[in-house]
Short mmCIF file of C-alpha atoms and ligand atoms in Angstrom, two decimals:
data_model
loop_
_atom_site.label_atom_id
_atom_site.label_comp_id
_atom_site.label_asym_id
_atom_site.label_seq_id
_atom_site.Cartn_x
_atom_site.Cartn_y
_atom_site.Cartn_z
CA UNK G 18 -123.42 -0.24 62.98
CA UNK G 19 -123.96 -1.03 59.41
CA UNK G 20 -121.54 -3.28 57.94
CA UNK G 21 -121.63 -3.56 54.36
CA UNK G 22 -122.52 -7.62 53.55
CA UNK G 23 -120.84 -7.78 50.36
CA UNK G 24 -120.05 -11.10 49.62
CA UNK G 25 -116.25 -12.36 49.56
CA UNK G 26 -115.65 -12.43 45.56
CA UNK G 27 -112.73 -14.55 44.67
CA UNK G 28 -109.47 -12.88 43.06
CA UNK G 29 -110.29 -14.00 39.59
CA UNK G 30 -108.42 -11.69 37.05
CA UNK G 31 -106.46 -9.69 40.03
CA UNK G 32 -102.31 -8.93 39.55
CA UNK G 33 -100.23 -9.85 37.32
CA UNK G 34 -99.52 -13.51 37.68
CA UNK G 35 -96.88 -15.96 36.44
CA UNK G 36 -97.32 -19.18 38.37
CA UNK G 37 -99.77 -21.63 38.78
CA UNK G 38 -101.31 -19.94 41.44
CA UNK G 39 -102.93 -17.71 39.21
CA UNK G 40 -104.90 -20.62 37.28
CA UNK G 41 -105.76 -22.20 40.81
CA UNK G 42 -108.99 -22.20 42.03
CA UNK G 43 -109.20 -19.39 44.05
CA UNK G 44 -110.86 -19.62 47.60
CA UNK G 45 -113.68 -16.93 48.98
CA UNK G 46 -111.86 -14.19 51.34
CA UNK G 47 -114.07 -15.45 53.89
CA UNK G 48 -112.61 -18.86 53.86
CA UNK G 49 -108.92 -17.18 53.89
CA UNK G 50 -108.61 -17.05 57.60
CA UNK G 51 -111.28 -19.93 58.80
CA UNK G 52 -109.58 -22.34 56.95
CA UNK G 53 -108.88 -25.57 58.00
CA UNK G 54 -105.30 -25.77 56.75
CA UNK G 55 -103.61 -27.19 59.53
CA UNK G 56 -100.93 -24.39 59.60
CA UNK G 57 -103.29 -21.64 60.42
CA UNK G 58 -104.56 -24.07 63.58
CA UNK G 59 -101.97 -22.33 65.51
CA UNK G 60 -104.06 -19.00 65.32
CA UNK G 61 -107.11 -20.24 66.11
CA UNK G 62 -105.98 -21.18 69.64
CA UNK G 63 -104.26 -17.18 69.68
CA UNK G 64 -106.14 -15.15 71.75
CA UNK G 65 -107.91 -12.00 70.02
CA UNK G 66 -108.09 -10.10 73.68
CA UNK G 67 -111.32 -7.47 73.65
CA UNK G 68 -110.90 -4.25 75.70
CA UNK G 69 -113.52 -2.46 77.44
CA UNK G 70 -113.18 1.14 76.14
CA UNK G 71 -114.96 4.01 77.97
CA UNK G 72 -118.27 5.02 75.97
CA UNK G 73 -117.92 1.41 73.61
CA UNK G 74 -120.90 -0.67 72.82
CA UNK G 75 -118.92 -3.41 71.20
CA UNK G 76 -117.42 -5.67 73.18
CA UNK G 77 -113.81 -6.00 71.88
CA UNK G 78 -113.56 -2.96 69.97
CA UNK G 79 -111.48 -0.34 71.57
CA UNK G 80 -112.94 3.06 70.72
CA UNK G 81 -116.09 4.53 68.75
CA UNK G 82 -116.59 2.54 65.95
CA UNK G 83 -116.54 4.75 62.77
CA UNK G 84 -119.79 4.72 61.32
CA UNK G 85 -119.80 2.26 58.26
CA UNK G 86 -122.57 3.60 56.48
CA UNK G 87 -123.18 7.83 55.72
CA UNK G 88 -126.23 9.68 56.11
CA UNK G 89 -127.12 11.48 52.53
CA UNK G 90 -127.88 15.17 51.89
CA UNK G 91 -131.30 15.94 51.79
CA UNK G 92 -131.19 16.26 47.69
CA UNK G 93 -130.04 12.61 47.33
CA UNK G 94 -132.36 11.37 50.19
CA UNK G 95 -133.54 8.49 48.47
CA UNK G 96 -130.21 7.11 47.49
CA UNK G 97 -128.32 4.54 48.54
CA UNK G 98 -126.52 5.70 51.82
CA UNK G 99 -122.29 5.72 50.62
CA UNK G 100 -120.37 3.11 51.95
CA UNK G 101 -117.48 4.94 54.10
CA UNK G 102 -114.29 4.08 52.86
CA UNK G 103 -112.58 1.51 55.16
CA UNK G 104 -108.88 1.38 55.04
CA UNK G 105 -107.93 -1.85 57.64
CA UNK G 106 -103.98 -2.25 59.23
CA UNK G 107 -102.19 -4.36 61.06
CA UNK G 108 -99.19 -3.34 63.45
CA UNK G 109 -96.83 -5.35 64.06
CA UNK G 110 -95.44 -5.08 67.79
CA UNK G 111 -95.26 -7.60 68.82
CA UNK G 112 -91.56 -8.34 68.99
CA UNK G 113 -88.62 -8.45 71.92
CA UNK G 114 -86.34 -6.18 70.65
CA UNK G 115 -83.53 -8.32 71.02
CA UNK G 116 -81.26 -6.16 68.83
CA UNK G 117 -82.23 -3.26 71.09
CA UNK G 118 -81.00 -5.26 74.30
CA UNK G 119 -83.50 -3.46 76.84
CA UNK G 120 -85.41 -6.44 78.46
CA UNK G 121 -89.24 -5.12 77.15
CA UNK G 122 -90.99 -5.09 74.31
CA UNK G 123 -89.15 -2.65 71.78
CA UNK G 124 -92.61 -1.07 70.69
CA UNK G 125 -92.96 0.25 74.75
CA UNK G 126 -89.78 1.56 74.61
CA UNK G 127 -90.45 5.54 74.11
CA UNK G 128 -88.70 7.56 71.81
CA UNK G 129 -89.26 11.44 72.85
CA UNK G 130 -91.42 10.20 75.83
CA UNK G 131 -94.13 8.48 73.65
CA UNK G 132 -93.89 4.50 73.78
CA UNK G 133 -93.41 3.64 69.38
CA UNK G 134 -96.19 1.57 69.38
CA UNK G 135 -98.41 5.19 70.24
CA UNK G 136 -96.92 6.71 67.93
CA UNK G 137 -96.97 4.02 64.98
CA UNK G 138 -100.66 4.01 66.11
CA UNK G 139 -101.29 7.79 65.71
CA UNK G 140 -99.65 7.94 62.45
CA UNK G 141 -102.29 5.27 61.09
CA UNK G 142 -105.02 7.10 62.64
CA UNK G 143 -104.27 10.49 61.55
CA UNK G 144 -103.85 8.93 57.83
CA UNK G 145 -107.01 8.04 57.96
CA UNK G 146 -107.21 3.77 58.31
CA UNK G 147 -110.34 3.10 60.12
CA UNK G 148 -109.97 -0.96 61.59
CA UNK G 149 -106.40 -1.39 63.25
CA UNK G 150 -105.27 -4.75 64.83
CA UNK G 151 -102.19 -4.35 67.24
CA UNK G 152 -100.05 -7.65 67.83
CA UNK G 153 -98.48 -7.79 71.14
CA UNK G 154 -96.47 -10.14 72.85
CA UNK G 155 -98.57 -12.69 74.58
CA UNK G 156 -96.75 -12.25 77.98
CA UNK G 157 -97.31 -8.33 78.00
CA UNK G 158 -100.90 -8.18 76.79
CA UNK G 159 -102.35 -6.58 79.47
CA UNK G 160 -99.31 -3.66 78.97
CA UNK G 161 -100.33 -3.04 75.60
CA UNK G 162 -104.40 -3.13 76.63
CA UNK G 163 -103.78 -0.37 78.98
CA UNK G 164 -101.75 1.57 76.90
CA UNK G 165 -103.55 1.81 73.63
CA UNK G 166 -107.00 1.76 76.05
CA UNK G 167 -105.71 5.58 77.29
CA UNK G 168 -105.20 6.60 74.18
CA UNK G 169 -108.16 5.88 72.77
CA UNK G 170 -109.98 9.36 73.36
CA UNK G 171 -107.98 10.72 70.80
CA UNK G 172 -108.05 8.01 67.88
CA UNK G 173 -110.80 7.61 65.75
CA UNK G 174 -109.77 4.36 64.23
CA UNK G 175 -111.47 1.18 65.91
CA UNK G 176 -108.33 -1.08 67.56
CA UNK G 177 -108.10 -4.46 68.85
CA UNK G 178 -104.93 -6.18 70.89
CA UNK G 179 -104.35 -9.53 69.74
CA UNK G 180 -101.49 -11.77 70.72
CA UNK G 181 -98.82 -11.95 68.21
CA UNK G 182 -96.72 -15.12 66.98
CA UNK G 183 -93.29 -16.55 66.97
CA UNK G 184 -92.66 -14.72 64.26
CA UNK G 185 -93.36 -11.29 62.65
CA UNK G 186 -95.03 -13.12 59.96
CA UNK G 187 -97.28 -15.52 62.30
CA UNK G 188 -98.11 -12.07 64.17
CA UNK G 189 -99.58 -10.69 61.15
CA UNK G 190 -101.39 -13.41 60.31
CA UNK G 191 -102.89 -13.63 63.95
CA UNK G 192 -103.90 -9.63 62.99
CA UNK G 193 -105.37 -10.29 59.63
CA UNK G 194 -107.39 -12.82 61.48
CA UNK G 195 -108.92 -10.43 64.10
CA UNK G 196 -109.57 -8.09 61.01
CA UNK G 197 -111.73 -10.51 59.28
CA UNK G 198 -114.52 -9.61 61.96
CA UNK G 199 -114.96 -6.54 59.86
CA UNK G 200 -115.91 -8.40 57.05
CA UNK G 201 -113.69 -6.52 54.47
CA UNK G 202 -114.31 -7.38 50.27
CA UNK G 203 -111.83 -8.07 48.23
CA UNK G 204 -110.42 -5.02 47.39
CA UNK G 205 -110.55 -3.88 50.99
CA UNK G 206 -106.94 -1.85 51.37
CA UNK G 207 -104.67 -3.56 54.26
CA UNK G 208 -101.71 -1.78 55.01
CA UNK G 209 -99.20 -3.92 57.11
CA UNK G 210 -97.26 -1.76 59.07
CA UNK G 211 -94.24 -1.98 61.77
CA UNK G 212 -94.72 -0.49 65.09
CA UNK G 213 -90.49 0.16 65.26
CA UNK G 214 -91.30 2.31 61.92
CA UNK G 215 -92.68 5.00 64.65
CA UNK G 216 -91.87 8.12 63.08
CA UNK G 217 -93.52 7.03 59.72
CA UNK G 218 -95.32 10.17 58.31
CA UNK G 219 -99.44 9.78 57.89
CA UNK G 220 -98.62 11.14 54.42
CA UNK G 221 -96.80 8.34 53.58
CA UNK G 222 -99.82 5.94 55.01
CA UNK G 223 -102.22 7.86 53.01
CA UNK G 224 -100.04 7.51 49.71
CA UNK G 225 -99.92 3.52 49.99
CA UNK G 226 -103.73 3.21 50.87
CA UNK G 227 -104.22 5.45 48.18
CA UNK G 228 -102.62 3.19 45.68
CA UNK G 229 -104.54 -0.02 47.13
CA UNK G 230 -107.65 2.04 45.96
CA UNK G 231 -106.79 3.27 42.90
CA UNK G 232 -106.36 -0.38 41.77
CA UNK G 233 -103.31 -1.36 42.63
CA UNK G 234 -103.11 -5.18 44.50
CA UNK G 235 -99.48 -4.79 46.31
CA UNK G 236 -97.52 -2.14 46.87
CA UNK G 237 -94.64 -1.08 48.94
CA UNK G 238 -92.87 2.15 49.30
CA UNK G 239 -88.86 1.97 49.21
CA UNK G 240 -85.98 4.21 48.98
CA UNK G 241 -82.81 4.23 46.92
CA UNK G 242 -79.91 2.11 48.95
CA UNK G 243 -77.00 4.67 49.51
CA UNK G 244 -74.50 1.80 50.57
CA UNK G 245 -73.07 -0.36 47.82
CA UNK G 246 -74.41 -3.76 48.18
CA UNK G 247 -72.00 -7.18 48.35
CA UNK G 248 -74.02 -10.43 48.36
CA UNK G 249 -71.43 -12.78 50.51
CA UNK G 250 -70.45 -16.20 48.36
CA UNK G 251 -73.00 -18.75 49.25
CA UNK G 252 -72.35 -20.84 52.72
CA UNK G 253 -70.37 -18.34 54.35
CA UNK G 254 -71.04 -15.55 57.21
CA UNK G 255 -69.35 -12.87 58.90
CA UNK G 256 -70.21 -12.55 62.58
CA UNK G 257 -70.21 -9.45 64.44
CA UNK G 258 -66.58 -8.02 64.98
CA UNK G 259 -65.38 -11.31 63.21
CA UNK G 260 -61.66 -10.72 61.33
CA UNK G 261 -61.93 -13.74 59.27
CA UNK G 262 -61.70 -13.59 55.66
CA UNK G 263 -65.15 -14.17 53.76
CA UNK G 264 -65.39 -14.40 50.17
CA UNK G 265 -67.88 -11.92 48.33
CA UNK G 266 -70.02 -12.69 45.38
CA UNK G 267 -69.84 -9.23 42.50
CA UNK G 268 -71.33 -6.02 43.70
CA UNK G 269 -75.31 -5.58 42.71
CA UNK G 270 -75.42 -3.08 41.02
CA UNK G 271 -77.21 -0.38 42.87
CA UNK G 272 -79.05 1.58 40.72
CA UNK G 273 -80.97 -0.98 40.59
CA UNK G 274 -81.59 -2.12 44.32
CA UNK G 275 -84.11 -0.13 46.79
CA UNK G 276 -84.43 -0.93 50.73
CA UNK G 277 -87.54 -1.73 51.75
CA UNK G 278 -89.96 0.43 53.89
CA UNK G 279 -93.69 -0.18 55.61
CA UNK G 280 -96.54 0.16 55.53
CA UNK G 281 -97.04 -1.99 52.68
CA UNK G 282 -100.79 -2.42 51.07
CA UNK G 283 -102.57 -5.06 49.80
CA UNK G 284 -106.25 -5.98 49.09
CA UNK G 285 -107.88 -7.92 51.57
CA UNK G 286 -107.95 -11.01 49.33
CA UNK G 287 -104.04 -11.07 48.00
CA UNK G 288 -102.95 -10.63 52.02
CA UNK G 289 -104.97 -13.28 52.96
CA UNK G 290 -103.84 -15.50 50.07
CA UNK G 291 -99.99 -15.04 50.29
CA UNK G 292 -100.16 -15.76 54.41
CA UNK G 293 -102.06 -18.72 53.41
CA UNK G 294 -99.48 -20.38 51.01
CA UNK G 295 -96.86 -18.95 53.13
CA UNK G 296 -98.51 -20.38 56.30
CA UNK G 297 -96.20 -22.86 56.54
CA UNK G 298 -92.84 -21.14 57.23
CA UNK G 299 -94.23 -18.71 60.05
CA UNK G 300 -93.39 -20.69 62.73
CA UNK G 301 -90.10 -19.23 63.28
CA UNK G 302 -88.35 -16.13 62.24
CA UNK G 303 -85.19 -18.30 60.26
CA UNK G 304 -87.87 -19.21 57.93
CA UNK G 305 -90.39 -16.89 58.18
CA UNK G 306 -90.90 -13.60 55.30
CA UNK G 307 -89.04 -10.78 56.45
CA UNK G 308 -92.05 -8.67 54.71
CA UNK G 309 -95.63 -8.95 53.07
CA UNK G 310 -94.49 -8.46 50.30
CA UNK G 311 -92.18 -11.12 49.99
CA UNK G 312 -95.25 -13.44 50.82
CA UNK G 313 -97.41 -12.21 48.03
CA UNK G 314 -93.92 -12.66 45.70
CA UNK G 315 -94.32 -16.34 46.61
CA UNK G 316 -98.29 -16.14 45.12
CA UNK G 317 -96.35 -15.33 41.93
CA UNK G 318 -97.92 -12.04 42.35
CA UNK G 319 -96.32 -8.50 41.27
CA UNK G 320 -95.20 -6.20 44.21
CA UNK G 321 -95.46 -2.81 42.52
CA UNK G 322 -93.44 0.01 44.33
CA UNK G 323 -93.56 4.19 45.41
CA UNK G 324 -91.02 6.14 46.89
CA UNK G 325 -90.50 5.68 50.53
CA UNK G 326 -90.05 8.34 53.02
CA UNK G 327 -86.52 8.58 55.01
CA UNK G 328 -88.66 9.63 58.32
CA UNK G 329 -90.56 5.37 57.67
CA UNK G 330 -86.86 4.15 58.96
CA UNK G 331 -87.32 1.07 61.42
CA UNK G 332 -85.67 1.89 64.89
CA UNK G 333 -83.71 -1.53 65.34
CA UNK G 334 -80.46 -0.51 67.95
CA UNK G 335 -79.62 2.20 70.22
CA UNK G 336 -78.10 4.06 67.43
CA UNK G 337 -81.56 4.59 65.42
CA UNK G 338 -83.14 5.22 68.95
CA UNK G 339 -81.11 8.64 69.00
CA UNK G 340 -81.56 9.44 65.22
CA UNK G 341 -85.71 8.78 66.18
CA UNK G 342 -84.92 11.52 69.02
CA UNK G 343 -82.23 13.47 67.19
CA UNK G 344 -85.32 13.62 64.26
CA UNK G 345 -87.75 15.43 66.62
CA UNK G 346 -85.64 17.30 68.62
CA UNK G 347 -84.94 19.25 65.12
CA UNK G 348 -88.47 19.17 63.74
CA UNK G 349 -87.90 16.48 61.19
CA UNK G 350 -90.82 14.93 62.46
CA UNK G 351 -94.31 16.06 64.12
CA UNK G 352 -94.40 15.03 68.05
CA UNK G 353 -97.26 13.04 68.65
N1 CTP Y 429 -92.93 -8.23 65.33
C1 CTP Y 429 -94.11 -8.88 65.68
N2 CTP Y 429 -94.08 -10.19 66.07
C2 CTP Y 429 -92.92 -10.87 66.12
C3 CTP Y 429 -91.71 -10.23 65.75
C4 CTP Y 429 -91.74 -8.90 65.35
O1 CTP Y 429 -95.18 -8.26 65.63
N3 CTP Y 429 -92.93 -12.14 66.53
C5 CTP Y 429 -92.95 -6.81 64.97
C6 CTP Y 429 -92.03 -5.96 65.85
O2 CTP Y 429 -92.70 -5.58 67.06
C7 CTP Y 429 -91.66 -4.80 64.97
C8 CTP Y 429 -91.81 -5.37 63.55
O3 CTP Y 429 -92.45 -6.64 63.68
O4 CTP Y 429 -92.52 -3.68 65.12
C9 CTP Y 429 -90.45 -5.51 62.88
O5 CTP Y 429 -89.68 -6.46 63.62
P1 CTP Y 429 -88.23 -6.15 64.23
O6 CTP Y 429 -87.76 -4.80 63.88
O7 CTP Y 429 -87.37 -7.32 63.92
O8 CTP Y 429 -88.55 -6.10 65.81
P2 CTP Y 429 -88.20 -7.15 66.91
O9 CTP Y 429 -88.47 -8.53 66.40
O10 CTP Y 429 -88.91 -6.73 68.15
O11 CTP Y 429 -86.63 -6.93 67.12
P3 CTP Y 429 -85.48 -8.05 67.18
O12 CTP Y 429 -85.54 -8.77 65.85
O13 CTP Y 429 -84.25 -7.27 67.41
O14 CTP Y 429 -85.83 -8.96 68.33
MG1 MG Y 430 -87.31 -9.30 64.70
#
């Protein structure tokens, strides 16, 4: 295996900035995830668990590493060999599924007899993203291991398990770390992706990576809201089934709202920047991001958008399990 030695550049010049970040000195990649800031101290001591995969000659990687370097024709024998194009993911399944209520991991529950997190897994694969990290729950490790281990004669993609976080947000970071072994550059694409997004089309994958690469620093696809959208007045809440009178802030108006889908890409450098400075607030979900994206807002960074894909919906409760199911029972999505 060849892997291209590039060193880290620093984001000089990258995104549109309007904070102080931007004028900041800004750290080599490499130093993103070794840091010694003492809030990513909790990943070091996260376990990044190798699997032995039939055929592999890398301890820890989980299927044939794709070859980093290509052969040339025989006309251009004495150039440079190309540098494949690596396209690098983290899913994120590493979650209970306490919404879902059924006492495992939401990402093994199946949905048309394949377990989400497969299928989330394919869909990277078959969209072409080369180095995947898979965050699983610490207490079902050996699950997930098993699982994604049989699959592995029919990915190409090289994929590690590593234990997730407390919070979606600390379980990406614990993947972007596991990631750095692959020594992307700066503009390495990194598409962060949910494993409850299982019926997400490879198209869609593509489209995002593809954006990352054309020059693009963040980008998210999203999708027009068809609900009209109520902020509630600040303070209050309205629990579930709750009958008490709540005072609403002015409708938003929608036109100019969109819901928010994954994957969503980054380079290699702004990821690792925005879970740096958002390091902090990972260590549980009430104060974690909800998204990426959201992180790299923080950076003072600009999130650019493309249009989402209705089959990218995340599979939360019971009710989106049977629109997942009611989706491939009528073809609105390939089986995997
Ligand atoms: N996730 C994760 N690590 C966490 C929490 C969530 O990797 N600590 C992942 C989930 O596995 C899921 C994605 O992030 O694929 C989006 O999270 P969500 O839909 O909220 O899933 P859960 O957290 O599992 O569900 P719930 O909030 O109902 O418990
Ligand atoms: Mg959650």
């Amino acid at each position: 295996m060849t892997v291209p030695t590039t060193p880290a550049p620093t984001l000089a010049n990258q995104a549109t900035t309007s904070s102080a970040v931007s004028t900041a000195p800004l750290p080599a990649v490499a130093r993103h995830l070794n840091c010694d800031h003492p809030d990513m101290s909790q990943l070091r001591s996260q376990s990044t668990t190798p699997l032995q995969a039939p055929g592999s000659h890398h301890a820890g990687i989980v299927s044939a590493e794709p070859a980093l370097t290509e052969s040339v024709s025989t006309e251009s024998a004495r150039a440079e060999p190309a540098p494949v194009k690596r396209r690098l993911s983290v899913l994120a399944a590493a979650g209970s599924g306490t919404r879902l209520g059924r006492h495992m991991p939401k990402a093994l529950v199946e949905v048309g007899g394949a377990p989400m997190v497969l299928r989330a897994l394919r869909g990277l694969d078959a969209a072409g993203i080369t180095h995947i990290a898979v965050t699983a729950p610490t207490d079902a490790l050996v699950d997930f291991e098993q699982l994604i281990g049989s699959a592995l004669p029919d990915l190409s993609a090289t994929v590690r398990v590593v234990a997730g976080g407390a919070s979606r947000q600390a379980s990406v970071a614990a993947g972007l770390r596991s990631l750095e072994q692959f020594r992307p550059d700066a503009r390495t694409p990194v598409l962060i992706h949910d494993a409850a997004r299982c019926l997400t089309p490879p198209a869609l994958i593509d489209r995002v990576a593809r954006a990352i690469e054309n020059g693009a620093n963040a980008v998210i696809p999203t999708l027009p809201v068809t609900d009209t959208i109520k902020p509630l007045a600040s303070g209050t809440h309205i629990d579930e089934g709750d009958d008490a009178l709540s005072p609403l802030d002015p409708s938003i108006d929608r036109s100019r709202l969109r819901a928010v889908q994954t994957p969503q890409g980054f380079t290699w450098d702004v990821i690792c920047r925005a879970h740096e400075y958002g390091a902090s607030r990972a260590a549980d979900e009430s104060s974690a991001a909800t998204d990426d994206a959201g992180l790299v807002e923080a950076l003072g960074l600009t999130v650019m958008s493309i249009a989402g894909d209705m089959m990218a919906f995340k599979v939360t409760t019971e009710l989106d399990i049977a629109l997942a199911q009611a989706c491939l029972d009528h073809g609105y999505a390939p089986d995997a």
